[in-house]
PDB file of C-alpha atoms in Angstrom:
ATOM      1  CA  UNK A   1     105.917 -70.358  -7.802  1.00 44.00           C
ATOM      2  CA  UNK A   2     104.236 -67.501  -9.656  1.00 61.00           C
ATOM      3  CA  UNK A   3     101.599 -68.199 -12.285  1.00 74.00           C
ATOM      4  CA  UNK A   4     102.823 -68.135 -15.861  1.00 80.00           C
ATOM      5  CA  UNK A   5     101.486 -65.206 -17.828  1.00 86.00           C
ATOM      6  CA  UNK A   6     101.000 -64.737 -21.574  1.00 90.00           C
ATOM      7  CA  UNK A   7     102.055 -61.816 -23.755  1.00 92.00           C
ATOM      8  CA  UNK A   8     101.971 -61.253 -27.484  1.00 92.00           C
ATOM      9  CA  UNK A   9     105.268 -61.037 -29.341  1.00 92.00           C
ATOM     10  CA  UNK A  10     104.461 -57.417 -30.241  1.00 92.00           C
ATOM     11  CA  UNK A  11     103.743 -56.484 -26.610  1.00 92.00           C
ATOM     12  CA  UNK A  12     106.908 -58.211 -25.439  1.00 93.00           C
ATOM     13  CA  UNK A  13     109.033 -56.254 -27.916  1.00 93.00           C
ATOM     14  CA  UNK A  14     107.398 -52.929 -27.032  1.00 92.00           C
ATOM     15  CA  UNK A  15     107.781 -53.634 -23.313  1.00 93.00           C
ATOM     16  CA  UNK A  16     111.436 -54.543 -23.799  1.00 92.00           C
ATOM     17  CA  UNK A  17     111.875 -51.199 -25.574  1.00 91.00           C
ATOM     18  CA  UNK A  18     110.187 -49.344 -22.667  1.00 90.00           C
ATOM     19  CA  UNK A  19     112.381 -51.120 -20.155  1.00 90.00           C
ATOM     20  CA  UNK A  20     115.546 -50.408 -22.145  1.00 89.00           C
ATOM     21  CA  UNK A  21     114.766 -46.675 -22.046  1.00 88.00           C
ATOM     22  CA  UNK A  22     114.825 -46.948 -18.250  1.00 85.00           C
ATOM     23  CA  UNK A  23     118.532 -47.829 -18.449  1.00 82.00           C
ATOM     24  CA  UNK A  24     119.060 -44.061 -18.555  1.00 85.00           C
ATOM     25  CA  UNK A  25     117.367 -43.793 -15.137  1.00 82.00           C
ATOM     26  CA  UNK A  26     119.139 -46.301 -12.849  1.00 78.00           C
ATOM     27  CA  UNK A  27     117.066 -45.244  -9.827  1.00 81.00           C
ATOM     28  CA  UNK A  28     113.903 -46.361 -11.666  1.00 81.00           C
ATOM     29  CA  UNK A  29     115.420 -49.774 -12.389  1.00 76.00           C
ATOM     30  CA  UNK A  30     115.663 -50.402  -8.648  1.00 82.00           C
ATOM     31  CA  UNK A  31     111.922 -50.010  -8.095  1.00 83.00           C
ATOM     32  CA  UNK A  32     110.436 -53.391  -7.116  1.00 86.00           C
ATOM     33  CA  UNK A  33     107.583 -53.245  -9.629  1.00 88.00           C
ATOM     34  CA  UNK A  34     109.995 -52.482 -12.482  1.00 89.00           C
ATOM     35  CA  UNK A  35     112.189 -55.428 -11.494  1.00 90.00           C
ATOM     36  CA  UNK A  36     109.045 -57.576 -11.282  1.00 88.00           C
ATOM     37  CA  UNK A  37     107.916 -56.464 -14.759  1.00 89.00           C
ATOM     38  CA  UNK A  38     111.341 -57.232 -16.240  1.00 90.00           C
ATOM     39  CA  UNK A  39     111.240 -60.760 -14.803  1.00 90.00           C
ATOM     40  CA  UNK A  40     107.649 -61.347 -15.896  1.00 88.00           C
ATOM     41  CA  UNK A  41     108.313 -60.199 -19.463  1.00 88.00           C
ATOM     42  CA  UNK A  42     111.331 -62.515 -19.647  1.00 89.00           C
ATOM     43  CA  UNK A  43     109.526 -65.597 -18.338  1.00 88.00           C
ATOM     44  CA  UNK A  44     106.146 -65.008 -19.989  1.00 90.00           C
ATOM     45  CA  UNK A  45     104.741 -67.407 -22.543  1.00 91.00           C
ATOM     46  CA  UNK A  46     105.033 -65.487 -25.815  1.00 92.00           C
ATOM     47  CA  UNK A  47     102.114 -65.940 -28.204  1.00 91.00           C
ATOM     48  CA  UNK A  48     103.272 -65.348 -31.777  1.00 90.00           C
ATOM     49  CA  UNK A  49      99.841 -65.440 -33.430  1.00 89.00           C
ATOM     50  CA  UNK A  50      97.500 -62.851 -31.885  1.00 86.00           C
ATOM     51  CA  UNK A  51      94.522 -64.960 -33.015  1.00 86.00           C
ATOM     52  CA  UNK A  52      95.766 -67.784 -30.773  1.00 89.00           C
ATOM     53  CA  UNK A  53      95.679 -65.613 -27.660  1.00 91.00           C
ATOM     54  CA  UNK A  54      92.693 -66.333 -25.394  1.00 94.00           C
ATOM     55  CA  UNK A  55      90.290 -63.373 -25.245  1.00 95.00           C
ATOM     56  CA  UNK A  56      90.397 -63.293 -21.432  1.00 97.00           C
ATOM     57  CA  UNK A  57      94.111 -62.419 -21.144  1.00 96.00           C
ATOM     58  CA  UNK A  58      95.119 -58.879 -20.132  1.00 97.00           C
ATOM     59  CA  UNK A  59      97.317 -57.493 -22.899  1.00 96.00           C
ATOM     60  CA  UNK A  60      98.508 -53.977 -23.556  1.00 96.00           C
ATOM     61  CA  UNK A  61      95.606 -51.589 -24.159  1.00 97.00           C
ATOM     62  CA  UNK A  62      93.090 -54.051 -22.711  1.00 98.00           C
ATOM     63  CA  UNK A  63      90.158 -52.601 -20.750  1.00 98.00           C
ATOM     64  CA  UNK A  64      89.638 -54.692 -17.628  1.00 99.00           C
ATOM     65  CA  UNK A  65      87.483 -54.928 -14.521  1.00 99.00           C
ATOM     66  CA  UNK A  66      89.337 -55.755 -11.317  1.00 99.00           C
ATOM     67  CA  UNK A  67      88.108 -56.479  -7.814  1.00 99.00           C
ATOM     68  CA  UNK A  68      90.295 -55.399  -4.902  1.00 98.00           C
ATOM     69  CA  UNK A  69      89.978 -58.422  -2.618  1.00 98.00           C
ATOM     70  CA  UNK A  70      91.216 -56.462   0.388  1.00 96.00           C
ATOM     71  CA  UNK A  71      88.735 -53.573   0.187  1.00 96.00           C
ATOM     72  CA  UNK A  72      85.914 -54.955  -1.954  1.00 96.00           C
ATOM     73  CA  UNK A  73      86.275 -52.027  -4.360  1.00 96.00           C
ATOM     74  CA  UNK A  74      85.871 -52.573  -8.091  1.00 97.00           C
ATOM     75  CA  UNK A  75      87.991 -50.824 -10.681  1.00 96.00           C
ATOM     76  CA  UNK A  76      87.736 -50.565 -14.451  1.00 98.00           C
ATOM     77  CA  UNK A  77      90.929 -49.486 -16.187  1.00 98.00           C
ATOM     78  CA  UNK A  78      92.972 -49.722 -19.374  1.00 98.00           C
ATOM     79  CA  UNK A  79      96.555 -51.027 -19.330  1.00 98.00           C
ATOM     80  CA  UNK A  80      98.657 -48.599 -21.388  1.00 97.00           C
ATOM     81  CA  UNK A  81     102.209 -47.665 -22.294  1.00 95.00           C
ATOM     82  CA  UNK A  82     103.782 -44.863 -20.211  1.00 92.00           C
ATOM     83  CA  UNK A  83     103.141 -42.058 -22.731  1.00 92.00           C
ATOM     84  CA  UNK A  84      99.405 -42.877 -22.713  1.00 95.00           C
ATOM     85  CA  UNK A  85      98.910 -42.935 -18.952  1.00 95.00           C
ATOM     86  CA  UNK A  86      96.134 -40.899 -17.368  1.00 95.00           C
ATOM     87  CA  UNK A  87      95.233 -42.420 -13.996  1.00 92.00           C
ATOM     88  CA  UNK A  88      92.376 -39.947 -13.512  1.00 94.00           C
ATOM     89  CA  UNK A  89      90.801 -41.438 -16.670  1.00 96.00           C
ATOM     90  CA  UNK A  90      91.555 -45.024 -15.669  1.00 96.00           C
ATOM     91  CA  UNK A  91      94.543 -45.429 -18.003  1.00 98.00           C
ATOM     92  CA  UNK A  92      97.177 -47.218 -15.933  1.00 97.00           C
ATOM     93  CA  UNK A  93     100.790 -47.378 -17.135  1.00 95.00           C
ATOM     94  CA  UNK A  94     102.422 -50.771 -17.382  1.00 95.00           C
ATOM     95  CA  UNK A  95     105.343 -49.154 -15.524  1.00 93.00           C
ATOM     96  CA  UNK A  96     103.100 -48.375 -12.515  1.00 94.00           C
ATOM     97  CA  UNK A  97     102.816 -51.000  -9.755  1.00 94.00           C
ATOM     98  CA  UNK A  98      99.241 -52.024 -10.653  1.00 96.00           C
ATOM     99  CA  UNK A  99      99.958 -52.053 -14.385  1.00 96.00           C
ATOM    100  CA  UNK A 100     103.093 -54.160 -14.014  1.00 94.00           C
ATOM    101  CA  UNK A 101     101.236 -56.617 -11.799  1.00 94.00           C
ATOM    102  CA  UNK A 102      98.166 -57.192 -14.017  1.00 96.00           C
ATOM    103  CA  UNK A 103      99.890 -57.827 -17.361  1.00 95.00           C
ATOM    104  CA  UNK A 104      99.233 -61.295 -18.774  1.00 94.00           C
ATOM    105  CA  UNK A 105      96.734 -62.500 -16.187  1.00 95.00           C
ATOM    106  CA  UNK A 106      93.363 -64.006 -17.129  1.00 95.00           C
ATOM    107  CA  UNK A 107      89.791 -63.673 -15.938  1.00 97.00           C
ATOM    108  CA  UNK A 108      89.512 -65.385 -12.559  1.00 97.00           C
ATOM    109  CA  UNK A 109      93.213 -65.027 -11.741  1.00 96.00           C
ATOM    110  CA  UNK A 110      94.290 -63.362  -8.505  1.00 96.00           C
ATOM    111  CA  UNK A 111      97.456 -61.257  -8.368  1.00 95.00           C
ATOM    112  CA  UNK A 112      99.143 -58.963  -5.863  1.00 95.00           C
ATOM    113  CA  UNK A 113     100.290 -55.416  -6.555  1.00 94.00           C
ATOM    114  CA  UNK A 114     102.609 -53.412  -4.306  1.00 92.00           C
ATOM    115  CA  UNK A 115     100.711 -50.128  -4.358  1.00 92.00           C
ATOM    116  CA  UNK A 116     101.983 -46.917  -2.715  1.00 89.00           C
ATOM    117  CA  UNK A 117      99.564 -47.529   0.194  1.00 91.00           C
ATOM    118  CA  UNK A 118     100.802 -51.109   0.580  1.00 93.00           C
ATOM    119  CA  UNK A 119     100.226 -54.492  -1.039  1.00 95.00           C
ATOM    120  CA  UNK A 120      96.765 -55.293  -2.385  1.00 97.00           C
ATOM    121  CA  UNK A 121      95.257 -58.427  -3.910  1.00 98.00           C
ATOM    122  CA  UNK A 122      93.150 -58.173  -7.063  1.00 98.00           C
ATOM    123  CA  UNK A 123      91.019 -60.613  -9.009  1.00 98.00           C
ATOM    124  CA  UNK A 124      90.499 -60.178 -12.749  1.00 98.00           C
ATOM    125  CA  UNK A 125      86.709 -60.001 -13.108  1.00 99.00           C
ATOM    126  CA  UNK A 126      86.483 -59.306 -16.855  1.00 98.00           C
ATOM    127  CA  UNK A 127      88.445 -58.313 -19.911  1.00 98.00           C
ATOM    128  CA  UNK A 128      85.963 -55.860 -21.410  1.00 98.00           C
ATOM    129  CA  UNK A 129      88.122 -55.147 -24.473  1.00 97.00           C
ATOM    130  CA  UNK A 130      91.263 -56.829 -25.736  1.00 97.00           C
ATOM    131  CA  UNK A 131      92.823 -55.465 -28.957  1.00 94.00           C
ATOM    132  CA  UNK A 132      93.837 -58.898 -30.222  1.00 92.00           C
ATOM    133  CA  UNK A 133      90.382 -60.468 -29.898  1.00 91.00           C
ATOM    134  CA  UNK A 134      88.836 -57.343 -31.468  1.00 90.00           C
ATOM    135  CA  UNK A 135      91.199 -57.615 -34.454  1.00 86.00           C
ATOM    136  CA  UNK A 136      92.904 -54.323 -33.570  1.00 85.00           C
ATOM    137  CA  UNK A 137      96.465 -55.523 -34.171  1.00 70.00           C
ATOM    138  CA  UNK A 138      97.722 -52.040 -35.043  1.00 67.00           C
ATOM    139  CA  UNK A 139      97.358 -50.789 -31.447  1.00 59.00           C
TER     140      UNK A 139
END
């Protein structure tokens, strides 16, 4: 069984809104990582009080360090909403395979992402910045 993830109530609502927009693009809804994200958002533990969220959880707009366990490469990136994506700057959309896979995991957790080049396993090494723990609730 998959590990339970945590999301804030605000993130869950915004993600539900993003996913509902995809209803206009049925071919996108069939993508495995989109189906995975929909299921994860539905089953996630929703944290109502942002202050109660542990600082090591990947939330939207968190800056994280990941280790690719298959290649040994390290990656620092920010998990963002689709309109903010800029992969060349390390801003990964939550609707991309890696973004969908990392949401809600904690430092030390291992997750798998179905990347275009094939599946890859990642470990969360650090949450460098999390809006909730920084008091940036407006993001």
